[in-house]
Structure formats: C-alpha cells, structure tokens
Amino acid sequence: KNELSDRFDNIQRRKEKSQVIDILKNLEPNLKDIALGQGGIVYVDLGLDNLVPIQLMGDGMVKILAVVLAIMDTKDGVVLIDEIENGLHFKSQEILWNAIAKTSEKYNVQIVAATHSIENIRAFSNVLRCKTKGSLYRIETDGKQHKSIYFSQEKIRSFVESNWEMR
C-alpha cells in the first residue's frame, strides 16, 4: 500500500468518495466511479469493460487526486505542497486550484503551496477572482537575510494582467 491508497481508503470508509469523483470529472468527464483494488491500486471506471489504474490517466489526474485526498484527510489542519505545478499541464492548474479552494474551505484546511511557475500563479489568480480567501507571498533574499513579501489579491491580479515578474 501507499499514501494515496491509504488516504483513499479513509475517504471511502467515510462515504465521501462522491466528492472526489465530482472533482476528477473536471479532468475526465467520462469518469463514473473510483475504487481501491488489491495491492492499494486506485482504479477509475470510465464506462469501459474494465477498470483502469489511475496512473494510466496521467500525472495530472494522480496529482489532483493526491492533493484532494490530502486535504480531505487533514481536516482542521495544514497541507504543504512543494512545487504544486509539477506533473500538471498548464490547462489543468486552474482545475487544481478550484479543487483546492472548494475542498480546503469545506474541510477547514490551510494550504501552503510553493511554485516557480507564472502559469500556476495566473491559475491561482483566476480562481481568486471567485473566492474570498487566498494570498500570495514571495520570498526574497538580499544574500544575507530572507524576507516575505505579501501580495494582496488586487496586486496579484494587477501583476498577472501586466505580465509583471513576481516569482
């Protein structure tokens, strides 16, 4: 077994699997169901003759599943995600941020995510337009000391719209 299957098992036992399916349908509209198989393999039902291991659906699907399960399995806690854009096509990043916004609000989970991707910051900014919570910090160094620079939602939008380098 692995962390993904352990978390999915927890969600499945709590009968919250339908929420995961609804989120994953944003990436794969043909998704009917998701199930845990022998050896901890997570399978998806796409309406074919057989279930398909989720790993065959691509890194984006696995990444979004892993993040959503981590949030759902960390109620009232904090989830840290390093290089959140890794494994995701830029078109899937907004789907991920929408899933994070919806799920983290429902489960009262604070998300701390790191990125070096302007596309990911743009996706985050687009999701912020519809949500009330969320902020961005940039870590800068002068060679001796690190400092954190806060960006308000308005500043993020302004910088993204003007293609200002904020990474």
Coordinates of N, CA, C and O in Angstrom, one line a residue:
K1 N 0.8 -1.2 0.0 CA 0.0 0.0 0.0 C 0.9 1.2 0.0 O 2.0 1.2 0.3
N2 N 0.2 2.4 -0.3 CA 1.0 3.6 -0.4 C 0.1 4.7 0.2 O -1.1 4.5 0.6
E3 N 0.6 5.9 0.3 CA -0.1 7.0 1.0 C -1.4 7.4 0.2 O -2.4 7.6 0.9
L4 N -1.3 7.3 -1.1 CA -2.5 7.6 -1.9 C -3.6 6.6 -1.6 O -4.8 7.0 -1.3
S5 N -3.3 5.3 -1.6 CA -4.3 4.3 -1.3 C -4.8 4.4 0.1 O -6.0 4.2 0.4
D6 N -3.9 4.7 1.1 CA -4.3 4.8 2.5 C -5.3 5.9 2.6 O -6.3 5.8 3.3
R7 N -5.0 7.0 2.0 CA -5.9 8.2 2.1 C -7.3 7.9 1.4 O -8.3 8.3 2.0
F8 N -7.2 7.3 0.3 CA -8.4 7.0 -0.4 C -9.3 6.0 0.4 O -10.5 6.2 0.5
D9 N -8.6 5.1 1.0 CA -9.4 4.1 1.9 C -10.1 4.9 3.0 O -11.2 4.6 3.3
N10 N -9.4 5.8 3.6 CA -10.1 6.6 4.7 C -11.3 7.4 4.2 O -12.3 7.4 4.8
I11 N -11.2 8.0 3.0 CA -12.3 8.8 2.4 C -13.4 7.8 2.0 O -14.6 8.1 2.2
Q12 N -13.1 6.7 1.5 CA -14.1 5.7 1.1 C -14.9 5.2 2.3 O -16.1 5.1 2.2
R13 N -14.2 4.9 3.4 CA -14.8 4.4 4.6 C -15.7 5.5 5.2 O -16.8 5.2 5.8
R14 N -15.4 6.8 5.0 CA -16.2 7.9 5.5 C -17.4 8.2 4.5 O -18.1 9.2 4.7
K15 N -17.5 7.5 3.4 CA -18.5 7.6 2.4 C -18.5 9.0 1.8 O -19.5 9.6 1.5
E16 N -17.3 9.5 1.5 CA -17.1 10.8 0.9 C -16.5 10.7 -0.5 O -16.0 11.7 -1.1
K17 N -16.5 9.5 -1.1 CA -16.0 9.3 -2.4 C -16.6 10.1 -3.5 O -15.9 10.5 -4.4
S18 N -17.9 10.4 -3.4 CA -18.6 11.1 -4.4 C -18.0 12.5 -4.6 O -18.0 13.0 -5.8
Q19 N -17.5 13.1 -3.6 CA -16.8 14.4 -3.7 C -15.6 14.4 -4.5 O -15.3 15.3 -5.3
V20 N -14.8 13.3 -4.4 CA -13.6 13.1 -5.1 C -14.0 12.9 -6.6 O -13.3 13.5 -7.5
I21 N -15.0 12.1 -6.9 CA -15.4 11.8 -8.2 C -15.8 13.1 -8.9 O -15.5 13.4 -10.1
D22 N -16.6 14.0 -8.2 CA -17.1 15.2 -8.8 C -15.9 16.1 -9.2 O -15.9 16.7 -10.3
I23 N -14.8 16.1 -8.4 CA -13.6 16.9 -8.7 C -12.9 16.3 -9.9 O -12.5 17.1 -10.8
L24 N -12.7 15.0 -9.9 CA -12.0 14.4 -11.0 C -12.7 14.5 -12.3 O -12.1 14.4 -13.4
K25 N -14.0 14.6 -12.3 CA -14.8 14.7 -13.5 C -14.5 16.0 -14.3 O -14.7 16.1 -15.5
N26 N -13.9 17.0 -13.6 CA -13.5 18.2 -14.3 C -12.3 17.9 -15.2 O -12.1 18.7 -16.2
L27 N -11.5 16.9 -14.9 CA -10.5 16.5 -15.8 C -10.9 15.4 -16.8 O -10.5 15.4 -18.0
E28 N -11.7 14.5 -16.4 CA -12.2 13.4 -17.2 C -13.7 13.2 -17.1 O -14.2 12.6 -16.2
P29 N -14.5 13.9 -18.0 CA -15.9 13.9 -17.9 C -16.5 12.4 -18.0 O -17.7 12.2 -17.5
N30 N -15.8 11.5 -18.5 CA -16.4 10.1 -18.6 C -16.2 9.3 -17.4 O -16.7 8.2 -17.3
L31 N -15.6 9.9 -16.3 CA -15.4 9.1 -15.1 C -16.7 8.8 -14.4 O -17.5 9.7 -14.2
K32 N -16.9 7.6 -14.1 CA -18.1 7.1 -13.5 C -17.9 6.8 -12.0 O -18.8 7.1 -11.2
D33 N -16.8 6.2 -11.7 CA -16.5 5.8 -10.3 C -15.0 5.7 -10.1 O -14.2 5.7 -11.0
I34 N -14.6 5.5 -8.8 CA -13.2 5.3 -8.4 C -13.2 4.3 -7.4 O -14.1 4.2 -6.5
A35 N -12.3 3.3 -7.4 CA -12.3 2.2 -6.5 C -10.8 1.9 -6.1 O -9.9 2.1 -6.8
L36 N -10.7 1.3 -4.9 CA -9.4 0.8 -4.4 C -9.4 -0.7 -4.6 O -10.3 -1.4 -4.2
G37 N -8.3 -1.1 -5.4 CA -8.2 -2.5 -5.7 C -7.1 -3.2 -4.8 O -6.5 -2.6 -3.9
Q38 N -6.8 -4.4 -5.2 CA -5.8 -5.2 -4.5 C -4.5 -4.5 -4.6 O -4.1 -4.0 -5.6
G39 N -3.7 -4.6 -3.5 CA -2.4 -4.0 -3.5 C -2.3 -2.5 -3.5 O -1.3 -1.9 -3.7
G40 N -3.5 -1.9 -3.1 CA -3.5 -0.5 -3.0 C -3.6 0.3 -4.3 O -3.4 1.5 -4.3
I41 N -3.9 -0.4 -5.4 CA -4.1 0.3 -6.7 C -5.4 1.0 -6.7 O -6.5 0.4 -6.4
V42 N -5.4 2.3 -7.1 CA -6.6 3.1 -7.3 C -7.0 2.9 -8.7 O -6.2 3.2 -9.6
Y43 N -8.3 2.5 -9.0 CA -8.8 2.3 -10.3 C -9.9 3.4 -10.6 O -10.6 3.8 -9.6
V44 N -10.1 3.7 -11.8 CA -11.2 4.6 -12.3 C -12.1 3.8 -13.2 O -11.6 2.9 -14.0
D45 N -13.4 4.1 -13.2 CA -14.3 3.5 -14.1 C -14.7 4.5 -15.1 O -15.2 5.6 -14.8
L46 N -14.3 4.3 -16.4 CA -14.6 5.2 -17.5 C -15.7 4.7 -18.3 O -15.9 5.2 -19.4
G47 N -16.5 3.7 -17.9 CA -17.5 3.1 -18.7 C -17.0 2.1 -19.7 O -17.8 1.7 -20.5
L48 N -15.8 1.7 -19.5 CA -15.2 0.6 -20.4 C -15.5 -0.7 -19.8 O -16.1 -0.8 -18.7
D49 N -15.1 -1.8 -20.5 CA -15.3 -3.1 -20.0 C -14.6 -3.4 -18.7 O -15.0 -4.2 -17.9
N50 N -13.4 -2.7 -18.5 CA -12.6 -3.0 -17.2 C -12.3 -1.6 -16.6 O -12.2 -0.6 -17.3
L51 N -12.0 -1.7 -15.3 CA -11.5 -0.5 -14.6 C -10.1 -0.2 -15.1 O -9.4 -1.1 -15.5
V52 N -9.7 1.0 -15.0 CA -8.3 1.5 -15.4 C -7.5 2.0 -14.2 O -8.1 2.8 -13.5
P53 N -6.3 1.5 -14.1 CA -5.5 2.1 -13.0 C -5.3 3.6 -13.2 O -5.1 4.1 -14.3
I54 N -5.5 4.4 -12.1 CA -5.5 5.8 -12.3 C -4.2 6.4 -12.8 O -4.1 7.4 -13.5
Q55 N -3.1 5.6 -12.6 CA -1.8 6.1 -13.1 C -1.8 6.2 -14.7 O -1.0 6.9 -15.3
L56 N -2.6 5.4 -15.3 CA -2.7 5.4 -16.8 C -3.5 6.7 -17.3 O -3.5 7.0 -18.5
M57 N -4.1 7.4 -16.3 CA -4.8 8.6 -16.7 C -3.9 9.8 -16.8 O -4.4 10.9 -17.2
G58 N -2.7 9.7 -16.4 CA -1.7 10.8 -16.5 C -1.4 11.4 -15.1 O -2.1 11.2 -14.1
D59 N -0.3 12.1 -15.1 CA 0.2 12.7 -13.9 C -0.7 13.7 -13.3 O -0.8 13.9 -12.1
G60 N -1.4 14.4 -14.1 CA -2.3 15.5 -13.7 C -3.5 14.9 -12.8 O -3.8 15.4 -11.8
M61 N -4.0 13.8 -13.3 CA -5.1 13.2 -12.6 C -4.6 12.6 -11.2 O -5.3 12.8 -10.2
V62 N -3.5 12.0 -11.2 CA -2.9 11.5 -10.0 C -2.6 12.6 -9.0 O -2.9 12.5 -7.8
K63 N -2.0 13.7 -9.5 CA -1.7 14.9 -8.7 C -2.9 15.5 -8.1 O -2.9 15.7 -6.9
I64 N -3.9 15.7 -8.8 CA -5.1 16.3 -8.3 C -5.8 15.4 -7.3 O -6.2 15.8 -6.2
L65 N -5.8 14.1 -7.6 CA -6.3 13.1 -6.6 C -5.5 13.2 -5.3 O -6.1 13.2 -4.2
A66 N -4.2 13.2 -5.4 CA -3.4 13.2 -4.2 C -3.6 14.4 -3.4 O -3.7 14.3 -2.1
V67 N -3.7 15.6 -4.0 CA -3.9 16.8 -3.3 C -5.3 16.9 -2.6 O -5.4 17.2 -1.4
V68 N -6.3 16.5 -3.4 CA -7.7 16.5 -2.8 C -7.8 15.5 -1.6 O -8.4 15.8 -0.6
L69 N -7.2 14.3 -1.8 CA -7.2 13.3 -0.7 C -6.5 13.8 0.5 O -6.9 13.6 1.7
A70 N -5.3 14.5 0.3 CA -4.6 15.0 1.4 C -5.4 16.1 2.2 O -5.4 16.1 3.4
I71 N -6.1 16.9 1.5 CA -7.0 17.9 2.1 C -8.1 17.3 2.9 O -8.3 17.6 4.1
M72 N -8.8 16.3 2.3 CA -9.9 15.7 2.9 C -9.5 14.9 4.1 O -10.3 14.7 5.0
D73 N -8.3 14.4 4.1 CA -7.7 13.6 5.2 C -7.0 14.4 6.3 O -6.5 13.8 7.2
T74 N -7.1 15.7 6.2 CA -6.3 16.6 7.1 C -7.3 17.6 7.7 O -6.9 18.8 7.8
K75 N -8.5 17.2 8.0 CA -9.5 18.2 8.5 C -8.9 19.0 9.6 O -8.3 18.5 10.5
D76 N -9.2 20.4 9.5 CA -8.8 21.4 10.5 C -7.3 21.4 10.6 O -6.7 21.8 11.7
G77 N -6.5 21.1 9.6 CA -5.1 21.1 9.6 C -4.5 22.0 8.5 O -5.1 22.9 8.0
V78 N -3.2 21.6 8.2 CA -2.4 22.4 7.2 C -1.8 21.3 6.2 O -1.3 20.3 6.7
V79 N -1.9 21.6 5.0 CA -1.3 20.8 3.9 C -0.3 21.6 3.2 O -0.5 22.7 2.8
L80 N 1.0 21.1 3.2 CA 2.1 21.7 2.5 C 2.3 21.1 1.1 O 2.4 19.8 1.1
I81 N 2.4 21.9 0.1 CA 2.6 21.3 -1.3 C 3.8 22.1 -1.9 O 3.7 23.2 -2.2
D82 N 4.9 21.3 -2.1 CA 6.1 21.9 -2.8 C 5.9 21.8 -4.3 O 5.5 20.7 -4.8
E83 N 6.3 22.8 -5.0 CA 6.2 22.8 -6.5 C 4.9 22.2 -7.0 O 4.9 21.2 -7.7
I84 N 3.8 22.9 -6.6 CA 2.5 22.4 -6.9 C 2.2 22.2 -8.4 O 1.4 21.4 -8.7
E85 N 2.9 22.9 -9.2 CA 2.7 22.8 -10.7 C 3.3 21.5 -11.3 O 2.9 21.1 -12.4
N86 N 4.2 20.8 -10.5 CA 4.8 19.6 -11.1 C 3.8 18.5 -11.5 O 2.9 18.2 -10.8
G87 N 4.0 18.0 -12.7 CA 3.1 17.0 -13.2 C 1.8 17.5 -13.8 O 1.0 16.6 -14.3
L88 N 1.6 18.8 -13.8 CA 0.3 19.3 -14.3 C 0.5 20.1 -15.6 O 1.4 21.0 -15.7
H89 N -0.3 19.8 -16.6 CA -0.4 20.7 -17.8 C -0.9 22.0 -17.3 O -1.8 22.1 -16.4
F90 N -0.5 23.1 -18.0 CA -0.9 24.4 -17.5 C -2.4 24.6 -17.6 O -3.0 25.3 -16.8
K91 N -3.1 23.9 -18.5 CA -4.6 23.9 -18.6 C -5.3 23.3 -17.4 O -6.4 23.6 -17.1
S92 N -4.6 22.4 -16.7 CA -5.1 21.6 -15.5 C -4.9 22.4 -14.2 O -5.5 22.0 -13.2
Q93 N -4.1 23.4 -14.2 CA -3.7 24.1 -13.0 C -4.9 24.8 -12.4 O -5.0 24.9 -11.1
E94 N -5.7 25.4 -13.2 CA -6.9 26.1 -12.7 C -7.9 25.1 -12.1 O -8.5 25.4 -11.1
I95 N -8.0 23.9 -12.7 CA -8.9 22.9 -12.1 C -8.3 22.5 -10.7 O -9.1 22.3 -9.8
L96 N -7.0 22.4 -10.6 CA -6.4 22.0 -9.3 C -6.7 23.1 -8.3 O -7.2 22.8 -7.2
W97 N -6.5 24.4 -8.6 CA -6.8 25.5 -7.7 C -8.3 25.6 -7.3 O -8.6 25.8 -6.1
N98 N -9.2 25.3 -8.2 CA -10.6 25.3 -7.9 C -10.9 24.1 -6.9 O -11.6 24.3 -6.0
A99 N -10.3 23.0 -7.2 CA -10.5 21.8 -6.3 C -9.9 22.1 -4.9 O -10.5 21.8 -3.9
I100 N -8.8 22.8 -4.8 CA -8.2 23.1 -3.6 C -9.0 24.1 -2.8 O -9.3 24.0 -1.6
A101 N -9.5 25.2 -3.5 CA -10.4 26.2 -2.9 C -11.6 25.6 -2.3 O -12.0 25.8 -1.1
K102 N -12.3 24.7 -3.1 CA -13.6 24.1 -2.7 C -13.3 23.2 -1.5 O -14.0 23.2 -0.5
T103 N -12.3 22.3 -1.6 CA -12.1 21.3 -0.6 C -11.5 21.8 0.7 O -11.9 21.4 1.7
S104 N -10.6 22.7 0.5 CA -10.0 23.3 1.7 C -10.9 24.1 2.6 O -10.9 24.1 3.8
E105 N -11.9 24.8 1.9 CA -12.9 25.5 2.6 C -13.8 24.6 3.4 O -14.1 24.7 4.6
K106 N -14.2 23.5 2.7 CA -15.2 22.5 3.3 C -14.5 21.8 4.5 O -15.2 21.6 5.5
Y107 N -13.2 21.5 4.4 CA -12.6 20.7 5.5 C -11.7 21.6 6.4 O -11.0 21.1 7.3
N108 N -11.8 22.9 6.2 CA -11.1 23.9 7.1 C -9.6 23.6 7.1 O -9.0 23.4 8.2
V109 N -9.0 23.5 5.9 CA -7.6 23.2 5.8 C -6.9 24.4 5.2 O -7.3 24.9 4.2
Q110 N -5.8 24.7 5.8 CA -5.0 25.8 5.3 C -4.0 25.2 4.3 O -3.3 24.2 4.6
I111 N -3.8 25.8 3.1 CA -2.9 25.2 2.1 C -1.7 26.2 2.0 O -1.9 27.4 1.9
V112 N -0.5 25.6 2.1 CA 0.7 26.4 1.8 C 1.4 25.7 0.7 O 1.8 24.5 0.7
A113 N 1.4 26.4 -0.5 CA 1.9 25.8 -1.7 C 3.1 26.7 -2.3 O 3.0 27.9 -2.2
A114 N 4.1 26.0 -2.8 CA 5.2 26.7 -3.4 C 5.2 26.5 -4.9 O 4.8 25.4 -5.3
T115 N 5.6 27.5 -5.6 CA 5.7 27.4 -7.1 C 6.7 28.3 -7.6 O 7.1 29.3 -7.0
H116 N 7.2 28.0 -8.8 CA 8.1 28.8 -9.6 C 7.5 29.2 -10.9 O 8.1 29.7 -11.8
S117 N 6.2 28.8 -11.1 CA 5.5 28.9 -12.4 C 4.6 30.1 -12.4 O 3.6 30.2 -11.7
I118 N 4.9 30.9 -13.4 CA 4.0 32.1 -13.6 C 2.6 31.6 -14.1 O 1.6 32.2 -13.7
E119 N 2.5 30.5 -14.8 CA 1.2 29.9 -15.3 C 0.4 29.5 -14.1 O -0.8 29.7 -14.0
N120 N 1.1 28.9 -13.0 CA 0.4 28.5 -11.8 C -0.1 29.7 -11.0 O -1.2 29.7 -10.5
I121 N 0.7 30.7 -11.0 CA 0.3 32.0 -10.3 C -0.9 32.6 -11.0 O -1.9 33.0 -10.4
R122 N -0.9 32.5 -12.3 CA -2.0 33.0 -13.1 C -3.3 32.2 -12.8 O -4.4 32.7 -12.6
A123 N -3.2 30.9 -12.8 CA -4.3 30.0 -12.5 C -4.8 30.3 -11.1 O -6.0 30.4 -10.9
F124 N -3.9 30.5 -10.1 CA -4.3 30.8 -8.7 C -5.1 32.2 -8.7 O -6.1 32.3 -8.1
S125 N -4.6 33.1 -9.5 CA -5.2 34.4 -9.6 C -6.6 34.3 -10.2 O -7.5 35.0 -9.7
N126 N -6.8 33.5 -11.2 CA -8.1 33.3 -11.8 C -9.1 32.7 -10.8 O -10.2 33.1 -10.8
V127 N -8.6 31.8 -10.0 CA -9.5 31.2 -9.0 C -9.8 32.2 -7.9 O -11.0 32.3 -7.4
L128 N -8.9 33.0 -7.6 CA -9.1 34.0 -6.5 C -10.2 35.0 -6.9 O -10.8 35.6 -6.0
R129 N -10.4 35.2 -8.2 CA -11.4 36.2 -8.6 C -12.8 35.8 -8.1 O -13.7 36.6 -7.9
C130 N -13.0 34.4 -7.9 CA -14.3 33.9 -7.5 C -14.3 33.6 -6.0 O -15.4 33.2 -5.5
K131 N -13.2 33.6 -5.4 CA -13.1 33.2 -4.0 C -12.7 34.4 -3.1 O -12.1 35.3 -3.6
T132 N -13.0 34.3 -1.8 CA -12.6 35.4 -1.0 C -11.4 35.2 -0.2 O -10.8 36.1 0.4
K133 N -10.9 34.0 -0.1 CA -9.7 33.7 0.7 C -8.6 33.3 -0.2 O -8.7 32.6 -1.2
G134 N -7.4 33.7 0.2 CA -6.2 33.3 -0.6 C -5.2 34.5 -0.7 O -5.6 35.6 -0.8
S135 N -4.0 34.2 -0.5 CA -2.9 35.2 -0.7 C -1.7 34.6 -1.2 O -1.5 33.4 -1.2
L136 N -0.8 35.5 -1.6 CA 0.5 35.1 -2.2 C 1.6 35.8 -1.5 O 1.5 37.0 -1.2
Y137 N 2.7 35.1 -1.2 CA 3.8 35.6 -0.6 C 5.0 35.3 -1.5 O 5.1 34.2 -2.0
R138 N 5.9 36.2 -1.6 CA 7.2 36.0 -2.4 C 8.3 36.0 -1.4 O 8.4 37.0 -0.6
I139 N 9.2 35.0 -1.4 CA 10.3 35.0 -0.5 C 11.5 35.6 -1.3 O 11.8 35.2 -2.4
E140 N 12.1 36.7 -0.7 CA 13.2 37.3 -1.3 C 14.4 37.3 -0.4 O 14.2 37.1 0.8
T141 N 15.6 37.4 -1.0 CA 16.8 37.4 -0.2 C 17.7 38.5 -0.7 O 17.8 38.7 -1.9
D142 N 18.4 39.1 0.2 CA 19.5 40.1 -0.2 C 20.9 39.4 -0.1 O 21.9 40.1 -0.1
G143 N 20.9 38.1 0.0 CA 22.2 37.4 0.2 C 22.5 37.1 1.6 O 23.2 36.2 1.9
K144 N 21.9 37.8 2.5 CA 22.1 37.6 4.0 C 20.9 37.2 4.7 O 20.9 36.4 5.6
Q145 N 19.8 37.8 4.3 CA 18.5 37.6 5.0 C 17.4 37.3 4.1 O 17.3 37.9 3.0
H146 N 16.5 36.5 4.5 CA 15.2 36.2 3.7 C 14.1 37.1 4.3 O 14.0 37.3 5.5
K147 N 13.2 37.5 3.4 CA 12.0 38.3 3.8 C 10.9 37.9 3.0 O 11.0 37.4 1.9
S148 N 9.7 38.0 3.6 CA 8.5 37.6 2.9 C 7.7 38.8 2.5 O 7.5 39.7 3.3
I149 N 7.4 38.8 1.2 CA 6.6 40.0 0.6 C 5.2 39.5 0.4 O 5.0 38.6 -0.4
Y150 N 4.2 40.2 0.9 CA 2.8 39.9 0.8 C 2.2 40.6 -0.5 O 2.5 41.7 -0.7
F151 N 1.4 39.8 -1.2 CA 0.7 40.3 -2.4 C -0.8 40.2 -2.1 O -1.3 39.1 -1.9
S152 N -1.5 41.3 -2.1 CA -2.9 41.3 -2.0 C -3.5 40.7 -3.2 O -2.9 40.6 -4.3
Q153 N -4.8 40.3 -3.2 CA -5.5 39.8 -4.3 C -5.5 40.8 -5.5 O -5.3 40.4 -6.6
E154 N -5.7 42.0 -5.2 CA -5.7 43.1 -6.2 C -4.3 43.2 -6.9 O -4.2 43.3 -8.1
K155 N -3.2 43.1 -6.0 CA -1.9 43.2 -6.6 C -1.5 42.0 -7.4 O -0.9 42.1 -8.5
I156 N -2.0 40.8 -7.0 CA -1.7 39.6 -7.8 C -2.4 39.8 -9.2 O -1.8 39.6 -10.2
R157 N -3.7 40.2 -9.2 CA -4.4 40.4 -10.5 C -3.7 41.4 -11.3 O -3.5 41.2 -12.5
S158 N -3.3 42.5 -10.7 CA -2.6 43.6 -11.5 C -1.3 43.1 -12.1 O -1.0 43.3 -13.3
F159 N -0.5 42.4 -11.3 CA 0.8 41.9 -11.8 C 0.6 40.8 -12.9 O 1.3 40.8 -13.9
V160 N -0.4 39.9 -12.7 CA -0.7 38.9 -13.7 C -1.1 39.5 -15.0 O -0.7 39.2 -16.1
E161 N -2.0 40.5 -14.9 CA -2.6 41.1 -16.1 C -1.5 41.9 -16.9 O -1.6 42.0 -18.1
S162 N -0.5 42.5 -16.1 CA 0.5 43.2 -16.8 C 1.8 42.4 -17.1 O 2.8 42.9 -17.5
N163 N 1.7 41.1 -16.8 CA 2.8 40.1 -17.0 C 4.1 40.5 -16.2 O 5.2 40.3 -16.7
W164 N 3.9 41.1 -15.1 CA 5.0 41.5 -14.2 C 5.6 40.3 -13.6 O 4.9 39.4 -13.2
E165 N 6.9 40.2 -13.5 CA 7.6 39.0 -13.0 C 7.5 39.1 -11.4 O 8.1 40.0 -10.8
M166 N 6.8 38.2 -10.8 CA 6.7 38.2 -9.4 C 7.2 36.9 -8.7 O 7.2 36.8 -7.5
R167 N 7.7 36.0 -9.5 CA 8.3 34.7 -9.0 C 9.5 35.0 -8.2 O 10.3 35.9 -8.4

